[in-house]
CSV table of C-alpha atoms in Angstrom, one decimal:
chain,number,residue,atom,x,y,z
A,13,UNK,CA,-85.6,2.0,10.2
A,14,UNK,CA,-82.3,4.0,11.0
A,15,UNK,CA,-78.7,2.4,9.8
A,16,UNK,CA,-76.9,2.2,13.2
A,17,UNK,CA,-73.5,3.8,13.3
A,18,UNK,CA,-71.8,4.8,16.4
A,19,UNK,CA,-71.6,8.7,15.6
A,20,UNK,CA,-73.5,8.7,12.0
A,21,UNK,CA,-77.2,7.7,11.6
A,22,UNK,CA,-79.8,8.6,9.0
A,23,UNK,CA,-83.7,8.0,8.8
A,24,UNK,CA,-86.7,8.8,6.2
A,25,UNK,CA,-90.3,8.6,7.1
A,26,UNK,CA,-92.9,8.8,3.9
A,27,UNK,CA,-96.5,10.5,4.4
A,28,UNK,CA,-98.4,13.2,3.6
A,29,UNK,CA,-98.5,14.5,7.3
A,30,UNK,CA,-95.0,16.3,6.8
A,31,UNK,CA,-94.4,17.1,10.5
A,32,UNK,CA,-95.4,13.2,11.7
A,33,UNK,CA,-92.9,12.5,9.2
A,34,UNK,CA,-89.8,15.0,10.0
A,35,UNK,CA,-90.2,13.4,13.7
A,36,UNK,CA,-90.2,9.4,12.2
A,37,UNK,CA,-87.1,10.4,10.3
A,38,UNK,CA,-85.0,12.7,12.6
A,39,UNK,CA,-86.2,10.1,15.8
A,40,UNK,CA,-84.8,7.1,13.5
A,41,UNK,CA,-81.4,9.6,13.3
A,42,UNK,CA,-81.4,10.2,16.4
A,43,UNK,CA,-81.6,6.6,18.0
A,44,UNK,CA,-78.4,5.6,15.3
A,45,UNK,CA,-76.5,7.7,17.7
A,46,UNK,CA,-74.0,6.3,20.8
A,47,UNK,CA,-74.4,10.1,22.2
A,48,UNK,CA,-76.5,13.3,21.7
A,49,UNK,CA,-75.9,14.6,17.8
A,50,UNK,CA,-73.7,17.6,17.4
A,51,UNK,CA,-74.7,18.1,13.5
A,52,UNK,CA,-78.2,17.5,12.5
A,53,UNK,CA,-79.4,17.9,8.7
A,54,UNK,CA,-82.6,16.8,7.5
A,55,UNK,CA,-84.6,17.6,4.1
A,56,UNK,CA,-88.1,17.7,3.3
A,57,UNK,CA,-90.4,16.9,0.0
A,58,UNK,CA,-94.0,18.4,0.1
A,59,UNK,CA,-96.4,20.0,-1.8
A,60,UNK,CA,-97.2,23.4,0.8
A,61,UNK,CA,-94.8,25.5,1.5
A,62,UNK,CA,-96.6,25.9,4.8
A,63,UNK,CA,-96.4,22.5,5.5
A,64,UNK,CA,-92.7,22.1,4.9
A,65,UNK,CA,-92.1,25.3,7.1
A,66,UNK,CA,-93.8,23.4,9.9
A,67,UNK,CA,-92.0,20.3,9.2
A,68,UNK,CA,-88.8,21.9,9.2
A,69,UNK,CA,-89.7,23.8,13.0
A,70,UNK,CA,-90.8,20.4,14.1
A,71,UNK,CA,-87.0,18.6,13.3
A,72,UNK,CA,-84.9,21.7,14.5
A,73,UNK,CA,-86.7,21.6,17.8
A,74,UNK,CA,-86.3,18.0,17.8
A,75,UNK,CA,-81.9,18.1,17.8
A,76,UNK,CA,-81.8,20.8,20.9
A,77,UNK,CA,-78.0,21.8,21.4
A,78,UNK,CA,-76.6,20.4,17.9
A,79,UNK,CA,-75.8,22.7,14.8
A,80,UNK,CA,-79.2,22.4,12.5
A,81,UNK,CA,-79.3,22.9,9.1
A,82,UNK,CA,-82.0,21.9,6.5
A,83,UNK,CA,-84.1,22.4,3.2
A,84,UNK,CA,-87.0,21.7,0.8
A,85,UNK,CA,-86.2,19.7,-2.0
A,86,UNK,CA,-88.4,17.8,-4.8
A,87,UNK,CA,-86.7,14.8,-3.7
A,88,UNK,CA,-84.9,13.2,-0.6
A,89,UNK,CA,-82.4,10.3,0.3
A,90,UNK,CA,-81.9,8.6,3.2
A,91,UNK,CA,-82.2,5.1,4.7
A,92,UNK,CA,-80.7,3.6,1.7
A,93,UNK,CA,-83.5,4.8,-0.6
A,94,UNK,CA,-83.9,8.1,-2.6
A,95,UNK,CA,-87.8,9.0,-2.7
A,96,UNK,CA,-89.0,11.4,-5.7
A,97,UNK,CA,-91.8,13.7,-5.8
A,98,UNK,CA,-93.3,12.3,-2.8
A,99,UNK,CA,-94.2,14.0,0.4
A,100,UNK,CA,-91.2,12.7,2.3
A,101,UNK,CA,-88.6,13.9,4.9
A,102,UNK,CA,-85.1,12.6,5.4
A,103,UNK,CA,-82.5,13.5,8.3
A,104,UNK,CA,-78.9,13.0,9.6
A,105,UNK,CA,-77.4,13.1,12.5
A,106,UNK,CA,-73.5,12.9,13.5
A,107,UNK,CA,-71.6,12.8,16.5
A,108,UNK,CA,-68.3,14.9,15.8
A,109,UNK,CA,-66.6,14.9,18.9
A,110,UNK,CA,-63.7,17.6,18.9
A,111,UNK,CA,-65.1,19.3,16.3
A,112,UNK,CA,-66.4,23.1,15.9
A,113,UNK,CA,-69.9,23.8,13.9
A,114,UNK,CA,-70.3,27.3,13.2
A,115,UNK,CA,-73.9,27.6,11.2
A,116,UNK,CA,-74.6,30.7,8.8
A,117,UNK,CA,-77.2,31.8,7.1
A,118,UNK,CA,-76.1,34.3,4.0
A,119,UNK,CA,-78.1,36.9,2.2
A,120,UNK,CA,-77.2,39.0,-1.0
A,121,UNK,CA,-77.5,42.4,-1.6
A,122,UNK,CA,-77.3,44.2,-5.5
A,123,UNK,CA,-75.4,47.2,-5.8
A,124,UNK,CA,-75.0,48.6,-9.0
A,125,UNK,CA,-72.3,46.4,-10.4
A,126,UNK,CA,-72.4,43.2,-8.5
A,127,UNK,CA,-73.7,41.4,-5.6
A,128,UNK,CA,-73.0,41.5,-2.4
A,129,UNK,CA,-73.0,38.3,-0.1
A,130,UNK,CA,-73.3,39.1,3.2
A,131,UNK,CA,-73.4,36.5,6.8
A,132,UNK,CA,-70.5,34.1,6.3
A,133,UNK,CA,-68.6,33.8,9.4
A,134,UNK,CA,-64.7,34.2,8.9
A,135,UNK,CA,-63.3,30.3,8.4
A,136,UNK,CA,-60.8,29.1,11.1
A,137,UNK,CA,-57.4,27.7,10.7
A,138,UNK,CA,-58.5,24.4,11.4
A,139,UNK,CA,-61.2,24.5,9.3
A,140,UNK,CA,-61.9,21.2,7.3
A,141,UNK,CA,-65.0,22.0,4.6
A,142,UNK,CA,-68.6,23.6,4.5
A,143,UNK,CA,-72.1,22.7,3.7
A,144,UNK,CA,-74.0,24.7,1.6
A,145,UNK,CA,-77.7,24.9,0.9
A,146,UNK,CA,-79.3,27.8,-1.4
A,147,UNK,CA,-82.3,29.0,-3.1
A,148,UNK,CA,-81.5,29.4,-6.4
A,149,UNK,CA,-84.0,31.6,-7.3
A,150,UNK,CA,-83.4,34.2,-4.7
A,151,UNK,CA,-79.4,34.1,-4.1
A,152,UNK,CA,-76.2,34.1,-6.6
A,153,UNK,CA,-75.2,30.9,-5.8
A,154,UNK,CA,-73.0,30.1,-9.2
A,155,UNK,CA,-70.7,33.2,-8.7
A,156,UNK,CA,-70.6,33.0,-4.9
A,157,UNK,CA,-69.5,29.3,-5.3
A,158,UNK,CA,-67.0,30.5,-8.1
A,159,UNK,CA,-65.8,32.8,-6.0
A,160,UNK,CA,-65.6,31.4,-2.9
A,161,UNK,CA,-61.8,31.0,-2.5
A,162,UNK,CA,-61.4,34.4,-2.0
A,163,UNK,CA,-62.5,34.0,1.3
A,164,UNK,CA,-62.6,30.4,1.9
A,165,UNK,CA,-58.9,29.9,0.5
A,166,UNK,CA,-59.2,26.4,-0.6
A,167,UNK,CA,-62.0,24.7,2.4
A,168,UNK,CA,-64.3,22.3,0.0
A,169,UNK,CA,-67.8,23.9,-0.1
A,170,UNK,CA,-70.5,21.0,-0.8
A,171,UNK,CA,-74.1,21.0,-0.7
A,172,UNK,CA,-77.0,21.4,-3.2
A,173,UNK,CA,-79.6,24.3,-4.6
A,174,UNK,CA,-82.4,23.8,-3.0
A,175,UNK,CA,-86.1,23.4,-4.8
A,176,UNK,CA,-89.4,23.2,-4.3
A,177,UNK,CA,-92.3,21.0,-5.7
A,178,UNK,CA,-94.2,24.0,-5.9
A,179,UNK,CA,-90.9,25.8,-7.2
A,180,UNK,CA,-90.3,30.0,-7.3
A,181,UNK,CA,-91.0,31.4,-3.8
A,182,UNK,CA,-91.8,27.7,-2.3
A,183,UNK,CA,-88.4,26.9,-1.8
A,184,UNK,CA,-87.4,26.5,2.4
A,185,UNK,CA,-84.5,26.5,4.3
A,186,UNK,CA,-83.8,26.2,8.1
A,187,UNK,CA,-81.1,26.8,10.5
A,188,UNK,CA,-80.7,26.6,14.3
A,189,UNK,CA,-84.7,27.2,15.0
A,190,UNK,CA,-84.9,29.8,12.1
A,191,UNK,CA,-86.8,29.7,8.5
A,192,UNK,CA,-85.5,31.2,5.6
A,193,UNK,CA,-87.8,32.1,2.2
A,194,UNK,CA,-84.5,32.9,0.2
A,195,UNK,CA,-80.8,33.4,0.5
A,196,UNK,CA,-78.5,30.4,1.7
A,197,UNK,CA,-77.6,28.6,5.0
A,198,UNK,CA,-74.3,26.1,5.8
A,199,UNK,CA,-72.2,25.3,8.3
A,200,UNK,CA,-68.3,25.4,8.4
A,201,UNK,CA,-66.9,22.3,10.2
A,202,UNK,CA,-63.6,22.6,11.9
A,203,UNK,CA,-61.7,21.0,14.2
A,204,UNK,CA,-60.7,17.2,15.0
A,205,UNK,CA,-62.5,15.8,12.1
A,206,UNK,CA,-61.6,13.3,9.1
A,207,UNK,CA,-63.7,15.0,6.2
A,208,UNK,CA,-63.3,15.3,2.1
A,209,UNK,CA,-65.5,16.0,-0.6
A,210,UNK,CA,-65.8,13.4,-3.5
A,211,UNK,CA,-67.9,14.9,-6.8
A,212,UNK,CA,-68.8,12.2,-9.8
A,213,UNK,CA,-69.5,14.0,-12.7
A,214,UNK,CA,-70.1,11.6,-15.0
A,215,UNK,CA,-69.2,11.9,-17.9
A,216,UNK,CA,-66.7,9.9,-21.0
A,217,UNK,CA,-64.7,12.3,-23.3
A,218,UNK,CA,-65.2,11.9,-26.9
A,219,UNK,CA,-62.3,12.9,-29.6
A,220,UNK,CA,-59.0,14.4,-28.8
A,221,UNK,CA,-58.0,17.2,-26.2
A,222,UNK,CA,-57.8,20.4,-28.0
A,223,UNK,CA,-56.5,23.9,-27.1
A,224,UNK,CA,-58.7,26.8,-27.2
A,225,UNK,CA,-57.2,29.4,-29.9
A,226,UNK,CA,-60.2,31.4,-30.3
A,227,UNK,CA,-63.1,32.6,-28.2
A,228,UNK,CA,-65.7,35.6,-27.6
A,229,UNK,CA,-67.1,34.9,-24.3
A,230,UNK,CA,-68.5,31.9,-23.9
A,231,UNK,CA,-68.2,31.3,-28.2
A,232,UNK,CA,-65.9,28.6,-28.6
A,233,UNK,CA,-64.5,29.9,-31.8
A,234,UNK,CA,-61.1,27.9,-32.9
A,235,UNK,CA,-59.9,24.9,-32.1
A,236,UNK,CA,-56.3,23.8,-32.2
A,237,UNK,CA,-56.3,26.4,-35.1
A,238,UNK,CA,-60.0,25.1,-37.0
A,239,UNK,CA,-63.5,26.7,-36.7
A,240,UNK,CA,-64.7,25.1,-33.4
A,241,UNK,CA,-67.6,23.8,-35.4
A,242,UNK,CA,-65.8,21.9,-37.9
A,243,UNK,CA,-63.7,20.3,-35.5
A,244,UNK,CA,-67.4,19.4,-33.8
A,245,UNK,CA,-68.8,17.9,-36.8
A,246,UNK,CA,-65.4,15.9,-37.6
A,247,UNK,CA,-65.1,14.4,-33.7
A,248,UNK,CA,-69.3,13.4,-34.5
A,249,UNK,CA,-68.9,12.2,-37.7
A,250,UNK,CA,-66.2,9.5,-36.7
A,251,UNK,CA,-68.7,7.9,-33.7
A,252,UNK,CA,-71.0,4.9,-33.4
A,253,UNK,CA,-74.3,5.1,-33.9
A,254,UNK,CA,-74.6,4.7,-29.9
A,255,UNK,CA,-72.1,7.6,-29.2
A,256,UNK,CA,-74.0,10.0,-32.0
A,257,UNK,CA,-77.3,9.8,-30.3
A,258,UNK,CA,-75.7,10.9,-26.9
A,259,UNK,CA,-74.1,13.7,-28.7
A,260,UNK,CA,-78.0,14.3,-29.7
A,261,UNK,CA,-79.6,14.3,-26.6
A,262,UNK,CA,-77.2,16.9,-24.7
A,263,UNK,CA,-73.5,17.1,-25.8
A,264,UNK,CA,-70.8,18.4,-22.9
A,265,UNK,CA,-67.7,19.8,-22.4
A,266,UNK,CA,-64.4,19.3,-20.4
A,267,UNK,CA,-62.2,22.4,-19.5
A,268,UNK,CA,-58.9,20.4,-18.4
A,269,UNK,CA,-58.2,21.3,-14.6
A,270,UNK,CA,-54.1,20.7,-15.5
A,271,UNK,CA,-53.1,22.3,-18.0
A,272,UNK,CA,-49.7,20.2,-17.5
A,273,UNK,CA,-50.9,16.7,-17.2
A,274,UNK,CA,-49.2,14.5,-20.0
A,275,UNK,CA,-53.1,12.7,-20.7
A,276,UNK,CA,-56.7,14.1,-20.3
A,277,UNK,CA,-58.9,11.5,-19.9
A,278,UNK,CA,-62.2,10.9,-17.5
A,279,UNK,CA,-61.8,12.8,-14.5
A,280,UNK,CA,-59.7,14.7,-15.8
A,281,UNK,CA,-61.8,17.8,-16.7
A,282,UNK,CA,-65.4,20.4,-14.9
A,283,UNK,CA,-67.9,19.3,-16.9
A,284,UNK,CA,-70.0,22.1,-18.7
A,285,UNK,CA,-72.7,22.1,-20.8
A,286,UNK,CA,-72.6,22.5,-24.9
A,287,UNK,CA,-75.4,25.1,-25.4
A,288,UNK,CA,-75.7,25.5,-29.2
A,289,UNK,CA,-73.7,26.9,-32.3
A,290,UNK,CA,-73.6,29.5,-34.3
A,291,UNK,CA,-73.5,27.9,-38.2
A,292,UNK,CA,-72.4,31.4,-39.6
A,293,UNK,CA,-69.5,31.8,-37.0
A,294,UNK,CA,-68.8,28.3,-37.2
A,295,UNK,CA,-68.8,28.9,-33.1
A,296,UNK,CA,-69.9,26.6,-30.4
A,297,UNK,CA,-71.8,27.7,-27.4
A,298,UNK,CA,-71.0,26.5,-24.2
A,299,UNK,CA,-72.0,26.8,-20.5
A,300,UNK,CA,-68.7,28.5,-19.1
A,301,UNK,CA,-65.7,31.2,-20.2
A,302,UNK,CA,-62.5,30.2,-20.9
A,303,UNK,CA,-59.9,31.7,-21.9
A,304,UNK,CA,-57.5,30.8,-25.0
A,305,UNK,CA,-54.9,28.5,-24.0
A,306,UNK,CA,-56.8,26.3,-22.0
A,307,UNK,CA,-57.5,22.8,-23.1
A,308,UNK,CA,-61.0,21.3,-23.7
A,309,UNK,CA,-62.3,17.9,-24.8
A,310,UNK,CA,-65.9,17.0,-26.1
A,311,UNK,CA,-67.4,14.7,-23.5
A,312,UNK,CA,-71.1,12.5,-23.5
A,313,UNK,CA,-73.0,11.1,-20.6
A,314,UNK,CA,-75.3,8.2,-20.2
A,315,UNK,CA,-76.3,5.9,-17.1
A,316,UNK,CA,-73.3,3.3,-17.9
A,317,UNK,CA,-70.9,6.0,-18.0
A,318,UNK,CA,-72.2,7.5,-14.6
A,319,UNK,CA,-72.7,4.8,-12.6
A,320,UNK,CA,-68.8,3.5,-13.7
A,321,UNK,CA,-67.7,6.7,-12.6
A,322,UNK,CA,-69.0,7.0,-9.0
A,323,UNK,CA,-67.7,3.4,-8.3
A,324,UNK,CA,-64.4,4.3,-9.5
A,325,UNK,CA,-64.2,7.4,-7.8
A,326,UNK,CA,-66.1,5.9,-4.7
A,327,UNK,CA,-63.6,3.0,-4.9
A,328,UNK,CA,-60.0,5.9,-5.3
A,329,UNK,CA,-61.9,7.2,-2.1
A,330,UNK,CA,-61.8,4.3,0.2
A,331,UNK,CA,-58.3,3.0,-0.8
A,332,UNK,CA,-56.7,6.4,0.2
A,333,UNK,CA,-58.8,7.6,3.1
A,334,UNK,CA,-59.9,3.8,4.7
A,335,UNK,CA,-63.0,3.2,6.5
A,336,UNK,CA,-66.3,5.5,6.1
A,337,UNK,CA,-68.7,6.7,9.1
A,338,UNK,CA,-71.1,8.5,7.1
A,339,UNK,CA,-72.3,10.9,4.2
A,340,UNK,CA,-73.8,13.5,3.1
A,341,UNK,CA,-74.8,13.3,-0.8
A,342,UNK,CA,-76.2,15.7,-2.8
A,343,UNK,CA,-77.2,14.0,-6.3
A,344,UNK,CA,-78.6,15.9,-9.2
A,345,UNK,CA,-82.8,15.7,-9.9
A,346,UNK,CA,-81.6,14.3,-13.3
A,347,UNK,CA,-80.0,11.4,-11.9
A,348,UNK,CA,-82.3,8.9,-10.2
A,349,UNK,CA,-84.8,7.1,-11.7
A,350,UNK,CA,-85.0,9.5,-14.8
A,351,UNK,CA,-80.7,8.4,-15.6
A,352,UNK,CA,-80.7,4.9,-14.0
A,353,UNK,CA,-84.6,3.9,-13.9
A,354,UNK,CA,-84.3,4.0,-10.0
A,355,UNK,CA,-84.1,6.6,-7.4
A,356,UNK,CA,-81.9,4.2,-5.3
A,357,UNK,CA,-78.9,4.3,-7.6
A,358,UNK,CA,-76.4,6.7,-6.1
A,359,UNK,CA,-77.2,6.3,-2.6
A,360,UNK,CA,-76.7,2.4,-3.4
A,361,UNK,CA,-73.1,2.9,-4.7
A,362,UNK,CA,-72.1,4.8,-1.9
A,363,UNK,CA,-73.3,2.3,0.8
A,364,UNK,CA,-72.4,-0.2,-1.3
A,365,UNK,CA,-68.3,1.0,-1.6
A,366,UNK,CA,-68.3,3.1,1.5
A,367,UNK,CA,-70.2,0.9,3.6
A,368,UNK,CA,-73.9,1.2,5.2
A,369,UNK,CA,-74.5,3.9,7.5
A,370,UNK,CA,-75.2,7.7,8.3
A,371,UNK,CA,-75.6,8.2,4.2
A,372,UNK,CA,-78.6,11.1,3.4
A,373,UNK,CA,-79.2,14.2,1.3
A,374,UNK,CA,-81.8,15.5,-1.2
A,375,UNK,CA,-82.0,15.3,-5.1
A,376,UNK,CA,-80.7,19.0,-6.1
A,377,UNK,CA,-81.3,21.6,-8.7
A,378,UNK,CA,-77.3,21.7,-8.7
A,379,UNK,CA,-74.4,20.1,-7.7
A,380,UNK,CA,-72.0,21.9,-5.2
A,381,UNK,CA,-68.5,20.9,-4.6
A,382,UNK,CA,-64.9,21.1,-5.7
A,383,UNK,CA,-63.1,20.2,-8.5
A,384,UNK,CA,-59.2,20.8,-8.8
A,385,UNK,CA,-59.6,22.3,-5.7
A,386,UNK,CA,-61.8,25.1,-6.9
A,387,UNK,CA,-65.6,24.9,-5.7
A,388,UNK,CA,-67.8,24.9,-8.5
A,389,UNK,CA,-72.2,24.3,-9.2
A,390,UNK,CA,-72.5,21.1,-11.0
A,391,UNK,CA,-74.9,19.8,-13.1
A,392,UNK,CA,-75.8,16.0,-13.6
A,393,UNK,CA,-73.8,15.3,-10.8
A,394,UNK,CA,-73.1,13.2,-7.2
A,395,UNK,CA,-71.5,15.3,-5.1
A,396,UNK,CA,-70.5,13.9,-1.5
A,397,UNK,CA,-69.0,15.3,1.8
A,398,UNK,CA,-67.5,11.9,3.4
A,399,UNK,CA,-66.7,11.4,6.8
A,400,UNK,CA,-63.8,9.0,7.5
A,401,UNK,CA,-62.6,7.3,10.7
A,402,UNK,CA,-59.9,8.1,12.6
């Protein structure tokens, strides 16, 4: 059954017949609507690529006249639910009157040094954010994101990686009637519209901020003056019991996004991973560059800590910007039921803050979205594009 909005509507169908399914859900979209959709995104879990090809061609020709966009994933959300490697396809359909939908679809090409990304339309004056859906295994979609200021300026760019149950080479994406076996697709939004971008990382910092004063690349060398290691081991040693065997099963980092804030706390920081040490370096390995000067902080994650940090930042969200319409959300494939024992967690909070209606997406391979007004690929993460009311 559809959640009935006035211009934002979502539906998800279950079954094995993947095409059957992509009509229930899109159909369900469809009839949440007061008028004809504009915007039309749906998302499909299945276990041949042929099928989800088919699938996808059956809900593009479905939203005739609207901007499409779509993908595989290994798991979808929509209808207040997020179903798991299932055969299952979600939609959502919005209403945007006033605004202008310009879909893309981007390819990359290597030269020698670098590559080259190639298909994305030159943004407008007016415009307000882009989606973004890529294959990860085909298309550069960690330094294209990174990048992506140079031509965006600072539009919020949010979406997820795509996947596939079947994985390399299964992955699918659609746009406007067309399928795509690698690259990326989107669709800038412009216009009369009420749009931002909220992204929950969360995570809870450990220890005390410290300034970077020595690094090779992505080694973490010195620490407010001390091996990087040492000053590991001394922030570890002084935890619970609870806190150590966080720190066990997959330690972070926070790179401070202001430099110039009095206090880093949660929130505060892009998350990145800690990837190992180097005991005869006394060097800590971790999933970014920075540069020396910058400030980092240890940080751990656990369901508590992520579930109190998308209320909170669901909750900042609907005291400044009011009433919600809908939602697109993007939520990492290591959130659901493998973080919070339920695949319903995330799309829960946000209909549970935001209020029901128009609220779909897919479980990613990667988090897209901005943070400090740079767009980064997230891990772990809830990343939203939120529709407000005028």
């Amino acid at each position: 059954m559809a959640l009935l909005t006035s211009r934002f509507a979502d539906g998800l169908a279950v079954g094995s017949d993947l095409v059957a399914a992509a009509e229930s859900a899109v159909n369900q979209a469809l009839r949440g609507l007061d008028k004809p959709p504009d915007l039309v995104c749906f998302f499909v879990c299945g276990d041949d690529p042929d099928d989800v090809s088919r699938a996808g061609m059956r809900a593009m020709s479905m939203a005739a006249g609207a901007a499409v966009i779509g993908c595989s994933a290994t798991g979808v959300i929509g209808d207040g639910q997020g179903v798991e490697l299932t055969s299952a396809v979600s939609a959502w359909a919005a209403t945007l009157d006033g605004a202008r939908l310009t879909t893309f679809a981007l390819d990359s090409l290597r030269t020698e040094e670098q590559f080259v990304v190639v298909g994305l339309p030159e943004p407008g004056p007016d415009d307000k954010a882009a989606v973004l859906l890529a294959d990860p295994y085909s298309f550069p979609a960690d330094g294209f994101v990174e990048r992506s200021g140079e031509v965006l300026g600072d539009l919020p760019l949010v979406g997820g990686l795509a996947n596939a149950l079947e994985g390399r080479g299964a992955v699918r994406l659609f746009a406007d009637g067309k399928v795509y076996t690698e690259g990326a697709v989107g669709v800038l939004l412009g216009g009369d519209l009420d749009v931002s971008a909220v992204v929950s990382q969360g995570c809870r910092p450990i220890g005390p901020s410290m300034t970077v004063t020595g690094v090779e690349e992505n080694l973490l060398l010195e620490l407010a003056g001390q091996p990087a290691l040492a000053r590991l081991e001394e922030i570890v040693s002084a935890l619970d019991e609870d806190d150590r065997e966080l720190v066990a099963s997959g330690l972070q980092i926070g790179i401070a996004i202001d430099e110039y804030a009095e206090r880093h706390e949660r929130g505060d920081f892009l998350i990145r991973g800690v990837l190992g040490i180097d005991p005869d370096r006394e060097a800590v390995a971790i999933g970014d560059i920075v540069e020396i000067g910058r400030t980092v902080r240890f940080q751990v994650r656990d369901a508590a800590t992520a579930d109190e940090d998308l209320y909170e930042l669901l909750d900042a969200h609907r005291e400044e910007f009011g009433r919600v319409e809908g939602a697109l959300l993007f939520s990492c494939n290591g959130r659901g039921s493998a973080m919070f024992g339920s695949a319903d967690h995330d799309t829960a909070a946000v209909n549970d803050i935001l209020g029901p209606g128009g609220v779909a997406g897919f479980f990613a391979a990667g988090e897209i979205g901005p943070v400090g007004n740079q767009n980064h690929v997230h891990g772990f993460t809830a990343s939203l594009l939120v529709f407000s009311s005028r």
